[in-house]
CSV table of C-alpha atoms and ligand atoms in Angstrom, one decimal:
chain,number,residue,atom,x,y,z
A,193,MET,CA,0.0,0.0,0.0
A,194,LEU,CA,2.8,2.3,1.0
A,195,PHE,CA,4.6,1.4,-2.1
A,196,PHE,CA,1.6,2.4,-4.2
A,197,LEU,CA,1.2,5.7,-2.3
A,198,PHE,CA,4.8,6.5,-2.8
A,199,LEU,CA,4.5,5.8,-6.5
A,200,GLY,CA,1.4,7.9,-6.6
A,201,GLY,CA,3.2,10.7,-4.9
A,202,THR,CA,6.0,10.6,-7.3
A,203,ASP,CA,3.7,10.6,-10.2
A,204,LEU,CA,1.8,13.5,-8.8
A,205,HIS,CA,5.0,15.4,-8.2
A,206,ARG,CA,6.0,14.8,-11.8
A,207,LYS,CA,2.6,15.9,-13.1
A,208,ASN,CA,2.9,19.1,-11.0
A,209,LYS,CA,6.3,19.7,-12.4
A,210,ASP,CA,4.9,19.3,-15.9
A,211,ILE,CA,2.1,21.8,-15.2
A,212,HIS,CA,4.7,24.3,-14.0
A,213,ARG,CA,6.9,23.7,-17.0
A,214,ASP,CA,3.9,24.2,-19.3
A,215,ARG,CA,3.1,27.5,-17.5
A,216,ARG,CA,6.6,28.7,-17.9
A,217,ASP,CA,6.6,27.7,-21.7
A,218,PHE,CA,3.3,29.5,-22.0
A,219,LEU,CA,4.6,32.7,-20.5
A,220,MET,CA,7.9,32.6,-22.3
A,221,THR,CA,6.6,31.8,-25.7
A,222,LYS,CA,7.3,34.6,-28.2
A,223,HIS,CA,4.6,35.3,-30.7
A,224,LEU,CA,4.5,37.5,-33.8
A,225,LEU,CA,1.0,39.0,-33.7
A,226,SER,CA,2.1,42.6,-34.6
A,227,ILE,CA,5.1,44.4,-35.9
A,228,PHE,CA,5.1,45.9,-32.4
A,229,ASP,CA,6.2,42.5,-31.1
A,230,LEU,CA,9.6,43.2,-32.6
A,231,ASN,CA,12.2,45.8,-31.9
A,232,ASP,CA,14.6,47.5,-34.4
A,233,LYS,CA,17.4,45.0,-33.8
A,234,GLU,CA,15.1,42.0,-34.2
A,235,ILE,CA,13.6,43.3,-37.5
A,236,TRP,CA,17.1,44.1,-38.9
A,237,SER,CA,18.3,40.6,-37.8
A,238,LEU,CA,15.3,38.9,-39.6
A,239,ILE,CA,16.1,40.8,-42.8
A,240,THR,CA,19.8,39.9,-42.5
A,241,SER,CA,19.0,36.2,-41.8
A,242,ALA,CA,16.6,36.1,-44.8
A,243,ARG,CA,19.2,37.6,-47.1
A,244,LYS,CA,21.8,35.1,-46.0
A,245,MET,CA,19.5,32.1,-46.5
A,246,LYS,CA,18.4,33.5,-49.9
A,247,SER,CA,22.1,33.7,-51.0
A,248,HIS,CA,23.1,30.3,-49.6
A,249,GLY,CA,20.6,28.2,-51.6
A,250,ARG,CA,17.1,27.2,-50.7
A,251,LYS,CA,17.3,23.9,-48.9
A,252,GLY,CA,18.3,23.3,-45.2
A,253,SER,CA,17.4,21.1,-42.3
A,254,GLN,CA,17.3,23.6,-39.4
A,255,LEU,CA,13.6,22.8,-38.6
A,256,ALA,CA,13.8,19.0,-39.1
A,257,GLY,CA,11.2,17.3,-36.8
A,258,LYS,CA,9.2,20.5,-36.4
A,259,SER,CA,5.6,21.0,-37.6
A,260,LEU,CA,3.8,24.2,-38.3
A,261,GLY,CA,0.0,24.4,-38.4
A,262,LEU,CA,-1.5,26.9,-40.9
A,263,ILE,CA,-5.0,28.1,-40.0
A,264,PHE,CA,-6.9,30.2,-42.6
A,265,GLU,CA,-10.2,31.9,-41.8
A,266,LYS,CA,-9.8,33.9,-45.1
A,267,PRO,CA,-8.4,33.0,-48.5
A,268,SER,CA,-4.7,33.1,-49.2
A,269,THR,CA,-2.3,32.4,-52.1
A,270,ARG,CA,1.1,33.9,-51.1
A,271,THR,CA,1.0,33.5,-47.3
A,272,SER,CA,-0.2,29.9,-47.5
A,273,VAL,CA,2.2,28.7,-50.2
A,274,SER,CA,5.3,30.7,-48.9
A,275,PHE,CA,4.9,29.4,-45.3
A,276,SER,CA,4.4,25.8,-46.5
A,277,VAL,CA,7.3,25.9,-48.9
A,278,ALA,CA,9.5,27.7,-46.2
A,279,MET,CA,8.8,24.9,-43.7
A,280,TYR,CA,9.5,22.2,-46.3
A,281,GLU,CA,12.7,23.8,-47.4
A,282,LEU,CA,13.9,24.1,-43.8
A,283,GLY,CA,13.2,20.3,-43.3
A,284,GLY,CA,10.0,20.8,-41.3
A,285,PHE,CA,6.4,19.8,-41.9
A,286,PRO,CA,3.6,22.3,-42.8
A,287,LEU,CA,0.0,21.3,-42.1
A,288,ILE,CA,-2.8,23.3,-43.6
A,289,LEU,CA,-5.8,23.2,-41.3
A,290,ASP,CA,-9.2,23.9,-42.9
A,291,VAL,CA,-11.2,25.8,-40.3
A,292,LYS,CA,-14.4,24.5,-41.7
A,293,ASN,CA,-13.5,21.0,-40.8
A,294,MET,CA,-12.1,21.8,-37.3
A,295,GLN,CA,-14.2,21.1,-34.2
A,296,TRP,CA,-13.6,24.7,-33.3
A,297,LYS,CA,-16.2,25.8,-35.9
A,298,ARG,CA,-18.7,23.4,-34.2
A,299,GLY,CA,-18.2,25.1,-30.8
A,300,GLU,CA,-15.0,23.9,-29.3
A,301,THR,CA,-13.4,26.9,-27.6
A,302,VAL,CA,-10.5,28.7,-29.1
A,303,GLN,CA,-8.6,28.1,-25.8
A,304,ASP,CA,-9.0,24.3,-26.0
A,305,THR,CA,-8.1,24.3,-29.7
A,306,ALA,CA,-4.9,26.3,-28.9
A,307,ARG,CA,-4.0,24.1,-26.0
A,308,VAL,CA,-4.4,20.9,-28.0
A,309,LEU,CA,-2.5,22.2,-31.0
A,310,SER,CA,0.3,23.2,-28.7
A,311,VAL,CA,0.7,19.5,-27.8
A,312,TYR,CA,1.2,18.4,-31.4
A,313,LEU,CA,2.8,21.3,-33.2
A,314,HIS,CA,5.8,23.6,-32.8
A,315,GLY,CA,4.2,26.7,-34.2
A,316,VAL,CA,0.9,28.0,-35.7
A,317,MET,CA,0.4,30.6,-38.4
A,318,PHE,CA,-3.1,32.0,-38.2
A,319,ARG,CA,-4.9,34.2,-40.7
A,320,ALA,CA,-8.0,35.3,-38.8
A,321,LEU,CA,-11.1,37.2,-39.5
A,322,LYS,CA,-10.6,39.3,-36.4
A,323,HIS,CA,-7.3,40.4,-34.7
A,324,ALA,CA,-8.9,39.4,-31.4
A,325,ASN,CA,-9.1,35.8,-32.6
A,326,VAL,CA,-5.3,35.6,-33.0
A,327,GLU,CA,-4.7,37.3,-29.6
A,328,GLU,CA,-7.1,34.9,-27.9
A,329,PHE,CA,-5.5,31.9,-29.6
A,330,ALA,CA,-2.0,33.1,-28.6
A,331,ASN,CA,-3.1,33.7,-25.0
A,332,SER,CA,-3.8,29.9,-24.7
A,333,SER,CA,-0.9,28.7,-26.8
A,334,SER,CA,2.4,27.5,-25.5
A,335,ILE,CA,3.9,27.4,-29.0
A,336,PRO,CA,4.6,30.5,-31.1
A,337,VAL,CA,1.7,32.0,-33.0
A,338,ILE,CA,2.3,34.0,-36.1
A,339,ASN,CA,-0.2,36.5,-37.5
A,340,GLY,CA,-0.7,35.6,-41.2
A,341,LEU,CA,-3.0,38.7,-41.6
A,342,THR,CA,-5.9,40.0,-39.6
A,343,ASN,CA,-8.2,43.0,-40.1
A,344,LYS,CA,-5.7,45.0,-38.0
A,345,GLU,CA,-2.2,43.9,-39.2
A,346,HIS,CA,-0.2,42.0,-41.7
A,347,PRO,CA,3.3,41.8,-40.1
A,348,CYS,CA,4.9,39.1,-42.3
A,349,GLN,CA,4.0,41.1,-45.4
A,350,ILE,CA,5.8,44.2,-44.2
A,351,LEU,CA,8.9,42.2,-43.0
A,352,GLY,CA,9.1,40.8,-46.6
A,353,ASP,CA,8.6,44.2,-48.1
A,354,LEU,CA,11.4,45.7,-45.9
A,355,LEU,CA,13.7,42.9,-47.2
A,356,THR,CA,12.8,43.9,-50.8
A,357,ILE,CA,13.5,47.6,-50.1
A,358,VAL,CA,16.8,46.8,-48.3
A,359,GLU,CA,18.0,44.6,-51.3
A,360,ARG,CA,16.9,47.0,-54.0
A,361,LYS,CA,18.3,50.1,-52.4
A,362,ASN,CA,21.4,48.2,-51.2
A,363,ILE,CA,20.8,49.4,-47.6
A,364,LYS,CA,23.7,48.3,-45.4
A,365,SER,CA,22.4,49.1,-41.9
A,366,ALA,CA,19.3,49.8,-39.8
A,367,LYS,CA,20.6,53.4,-39.5
A,368,GLU,CA,20.7,53.8,-43.3
A,369,LEU,CA,17.1,52.5,-43.5
A,370,LYS,CA,16.0,55.5,-41.5
A,371,LYS,CA,16.6,57.7,-44.6
A,372,ILE,CA,13.9,56.2,-46.7
A,373,LYS,CA,10.4,57.6,-47.4
A,374,VAL,CA,7.6,55.2,-47.9
A,375,THR,CA,4.2,56.5,-49.2
A,376,PHE,CA,1.2,54.3,-48.9
A,377,VAL,CA,-1.6,55.5,-51.2
A,378,GLY,CA,-5.1,54.1,-50.4
A,379,ASP,CA,-7.0,52.6,-47.5
A,380,GLY,CA,-5.7,52.9,-43.9
A,381,ASN,CA,-6.0,49.1,-43.6
A,382,ASN,CA,-4.1,46.2,-42.1
A,383,VAL,CA,-1.1,46.6,-44.4
A,384,ALA,CA,-1.0,50.4,-43.8
A,385,ASN,CA,-1.2,49.8,-40.0
A,386,SER,CA,1.8,47.4,-40.1
A,387,TRP,CA,3.7,50.0,-42.1
A,388,ILE,CA,3.0,52.6,-39.4
A,389,ALA,CA,4.3,50.2,-36.8
A,390,ALA,CA,7.4,49.4,-38.8
A,391,ALA,CA,8.2,53.1,-39.5
A,392,SER,CA,7.8,54.0,-35.8
A,393,ILE,CA,10.2,51.2,-34.7
A,394,LEU,CA,12.8,51.7,-37.4
A,395,GLY,CA,12.7,55.5,-37.7
A,396,PHE,CA,11.9,56.1,-41.4
A,397,THR,CA,9.5,58.5,-43.0
A,398,PHE,CA,6.0,57.2,-43.7
A,399,TYR,CA,3.1,58.9,-45.4
A,400,LEU,CA,-0.4,57.6,-45.7
A,401,ALA,CA,-2.4,59.4,-48.4
A,402,ARG,CA,-6.0,58.4,-47.9
A,403,PRO,CA,-9.5,59.9,-48.1
A,404,GLN,CA,-10.4,61.3,-44.6
A,405,GLU,CA,-12.9,58.6,-43.7
A,406,TYR,CA,-10.3,55.8,-44.2
A,407,ASP,CA,-7.9,56.5,-41.4
A,408,PRO,CA,-5.6,53.8,-40.0
A,409,ASP,CA,-6.3,52.0,-36.7
A,410,ALA,CA,-6.3,54.7,-33.9
A,411,GLU,CA,-4.6,52.6,-31.4
A,412,ILE,CA,-1.7,51.7,-33.8
A,413,LEU,CA,-1.3,55.3,-34.8
A,414,GLU,CA,-1.2,56.5,-31.2
A,415,LYS,CA,1.4,53.8,-30.3
A,416,GLY,CA,3.4,54.6,-33.5
A,417,LEU,CA,3.5,58.3,-32.9
A,418,SER,CA,4.7,57.7,-29.4
A,419,LEU,CA,7.5,55.3,-30.5
A,420,ALA,CA,8.4,57.7,-33.3
A,421,LYS,CA,9.6,60.3,-30.7
A,422,LYS,CA,12.4,57.8,-29.8
A,423,SER,CA,13.2,56.3,-33.2
A,424,GLY,CA,13.0,59.7,-35.1
A,425,ALA,CA,10.3,58.4,-37.5
A,426,SER,CA,8.1,60.9,-39.3
A,427,ILE,CA,4.6,59.5,-39.6
A,428,ASN,CA,2.1,61.5,-41.6
A,429,ILE,CA,-1.6,60.9,-42.4
A,430,THR,CA,-2.9,63.2,-45.1
A,431,ASP,CA,-5.2,63.6,-48.1
A,432,ASN,CA,-2.6,65.7,-49.9
A,433,ILE,CA,-1.3,63.1,-52.4
A,434,ASN,CA,1.2,65.5,-53.9
A,435,GLU,CA,2.9,66.2,-50.6
A,436,ALA,CA,2.8,62.6,-49.7
A,437,LEU,CA,4.5,61.5,-52.9
A,438,SER,CA,7.0,64.3,-53.2
A,439,ASN,CA,10.5,62.7,-52.9
A,440,ALA,CA,9.1,59.3,-52.1
A,441,ASP,CA,11.4,56.3,-52.4
A,442,VAL,CA,8.5,53.8,-52.3
A,443,ILE,CA,4.9,54.1,-53.5
A,444,TYR,CA,2.9,51.4,-51.9
A,445,THR,CA,-0.7,50.5,-52.6
A,446,ASP,CA,-3.2,47.7,-51.7
A,447,VAL,CA,-6.8,46.8,-52.5
A,448,TRP,CA,-9.4,49.4,-51.8
A,449,THR,CA,-11.7,46.7,-50.4
A,450,SER,CA,-10.1,44.2,-48.1
A,451,MET,CA,-11.3,40.7,-47.4
A,452,GLY,CA,-14.5,40.9,-45.3
A,453,GLU,CA,-15.4,44.4,-46.6
A,454,GLU,CA,-17.0,43.3,-49.9
A,455,SER,CA,-20.4,44.9,-49.1
A,456,GLU,CA,-18.7,48.3,-49.1
A,457,SER,CA,-17.0,47.7,-52.5
A,458,SER,CA,-19.0,50.1,-54.7
A,459,GLU,CA,-18.8,53.0,-52.2
A,460,ARG,CA,-15.1,52.4,-51.8
A,461,ASP,CA,-14.5,52.4,-55.6
A,462,MET,CA,-16.0,55.9,-55.6
A,463,ASP,CA,-14.2,57.2,-52.5
A,464,PHE,CA,-10.7,56.0,-53.7
A,465,LYS,CA,-11.0,57.2,-57.4
A,466,GLN,CA,-8.3,59.9,-56.9
A,467,TYR,CA,-6.0,57.4,-55.2
A,468,GLN,CA,-5.3,55.1,-58.1
A,469,VAL,CA,-1.6,54.5,-58.6
A,470,ASN,CA,-1.1,55.4,-62.2
A,471,SER,CA,1.6,57.1,-64.3
A,472,SER,CA,0.6,60.7,-63.2
A,473,LEU,CA,0.9,59.7,-59.5
A,474,LEU,CA,4.2,57.9,-60.2
A,475,ALA,CA,5.6,61.1,-61.8
A,476,MET,CA,5.1,62.9,-58.4
A,477,ALA,CA,7.7,60.7,-56.7
A,478,LYS,CA,11.4,60.2,-57.2
A,479,LYS,CA,12.3,59.0,-60.7
A,480,ASP,CA,13.6,55.7,-59.4
A,481,CYS,CA,10.8,55.2,-56.9
A,482,MET,CA,9.9,51.6,-56.2
A,483,VAL,CA,6.3,50.7,-56.8
A,484,MET,CA,5.0,48.1,-54.4
A,485,HIS,CA,1.8,46.1,-53.8
A,486,CYS,CA,1.3,43.3,-51.4
A,487,LEU,CA,-1.1,41.5,-53.9
A,488,PRO,CA,-3.7,40.3,-54.7
A,489,ALA,CA,-4.3,43.4,-56.9
A,490,PHE,CA,-7.4,44.5,-58.7
A,491,ARG,CA,-5.7,45.6,-61.9
A,492,ASP,CA,-6.8,49.0,-63.2
A,493,LYS,CA,-8.6,49.8,-60.0
A,494,GLU,CA,-6.0,50.7,-57.2
A,495,ILE,CA,-3.1,50.4,-59.7
A,496,THR,CA,-2.9,50.5,-63.5
A,497,SER,CA,-1.5,47.5,-65.3
A,498,GLU,CA,0.9,50.0,-67.0
A,499,VAL,CA,2.5,50.9,-63.6
A,500,MET,CA,2.2,47.4,-62.1
A,501,ASP,CA,4.1,45.9,-65.0
A,502,GLY,CA,6.3,48.9,-65.6
A,503,PRO,CA,10.0,49.4,-64.8
A,504,ASN,CA,9.5,50.9,-61.3
A,505,SER,CA,7.5,47.9,-60.1
A,506,VAL,CA,9.1,45.4,-57.7
A,507,ILE,CA,5.8,43.6,-57.0
A,508,LEU,CA,6.9,40.1,-58.1
A,509,GLU,CA,10.1,40.5,-56.1
A,510,GLN,CA,7.9,41.3,-53.0
A,511,ALA,CA,5.9,38.1,-53.5
A,512,LYS,CA,9.2,36.1,-53.9
A,513,ASN,CA,10.6,37.6,-50.7
A,514,ARG,CA,7.7,36.4,-48.7
A,515,LEU,CA,9.3,32.9,-48.9
A,516,HIS,CA,12.7,34.1,-47.6
A,517,ILE,CA,11.4,36.3,-44.8
A,518,GLN,CA,9.0,33.5,-43.6
A,519,LYS,CA,12.1,31.3,-43.3
A,520,ALA,CA,13.8,33.8,-41.1
A,521,VAL,CA,10.6,34.3,-39.0
A,522,LEU,CA,10.2,30.5,-38.6
A,523,LEU,CA,13.8,30.0,-37.6
A,524,TYR,CA,13.7,32.8,-35.1
A,525,LEU,CA,10.5,31.7,-33.4
A,526,LEU,CA,10.6,27.9,-33.7
A,527,LYS,CA,14.3,27.3,-33.2
A,528,GLY,CA,15.1,30.1,-30.8
A,529,LYS,CA,15.9,29.4,-27.1
A,530,ASN,CA,12.3,30.1,-26.1
A,531,ARG,CA,11.3,26.9,-27.9
A,532,LYS,CA,10.6,23.4,-26.5
B,625,LIG,N1,-0.1,39.3,-49.7
B,625,LIG,C1,-0.7,38.3,-49.2
B,625,LIG,O1,-0.8,38.1,-48.0
B,625,LIG,O2,-1.3,37.5,-50.2
B,625,LIG,P1,-2.3,36.3,-49.9
B,625,LIG,O3,-3.6,36.9,-49.4
B,625,LIG,O4,-2.4,35.6,-51.2
B,625,LIG,O5,-1.7,35.4,-48.9
B,626,LIG,N1,-5.7,44.5,-47.2
B,626,LIG,C1,-5.8,43.2,-47.9
B,626,LIG,C2,-4.5,42.5,-47.9
B,626,LIG,C3,-4.5,41.2,-48.6
B,626,LIG,C4,-3.1,40.5,-48.5
B,626,LIG,C5,-6.9,42.4,-47.2
B,626,LIG,O1,-6.9,42.3,-46.0
B,626,LIG,O2,-7.7,41.8,-47.9
């Protein structure tokens, strides 16, 4: 009897230790839900790491034995394929989870889903309808959670875009990056929000030219303006397209109607008419200004085909760099010392 009690006690002790270890994991896990989750050194190091991997050939085995779950509540082409291929090329396993077929959509809580997936996987990339869904998921996850786009932010997109800018402009240091001027023409949406966050951390100049009723997220702007005081960033929201584009190194645009806003599409088409990136707008920026778009694009709506396929466009390079930056992000979060 004593023998069994002793065994039971040891078992209980081990279980308690497991619970404590899990809690520690849970608290120490680093997620990428927002660009604000990174500092300037981390962003620069992700860019450097992606550049190195890009130049050293595509295959590696750094994530052998690791699995990444990919959850999509909205459609995706680039994010889905680049994360899957990135995992494969690093020796890991990508698992696309169809939300429609998960118990979660039948009422299992997001907390239980996150806890269970934490047992099987080493990381989760989540494209969510609402930013709060990703936050809620991460709060119950002891493995890293990566925001693959929400209504509020698209951090992986902006990291890839920074890689494209650094390569194209041959930027050698984070300090040099402070000198660029990025102008986003269009909706103050998730992509624009992540640009504001990036500018505020890295200290470059950012303009958003938008119709007045399409402001970026107020909370992100407030945080960005506060961080800008330290980093030296200049963050400007305006409806003066000319001023926004004057001397710009980058013209960036995105769809006028984001996923989930389809019912507002005709109204938005009217409101953004003056904000189409075309040859007249391009002429307002620097001659060698880079034209960027995160894609998917609605050709001849927010951007003309002429500009999209023209000599200033680096749009395809942006899509390509999603793969390389995802690798850097995955290595940082899944292989770092905060991982199991
Ligand atoms: N830019 C981007 O995230 O594209 P997808 O929606 O195709 O993933
Ligand atoms: N703003 C767009 C970005 C797509 C990658 C959307 O959310 O639909």
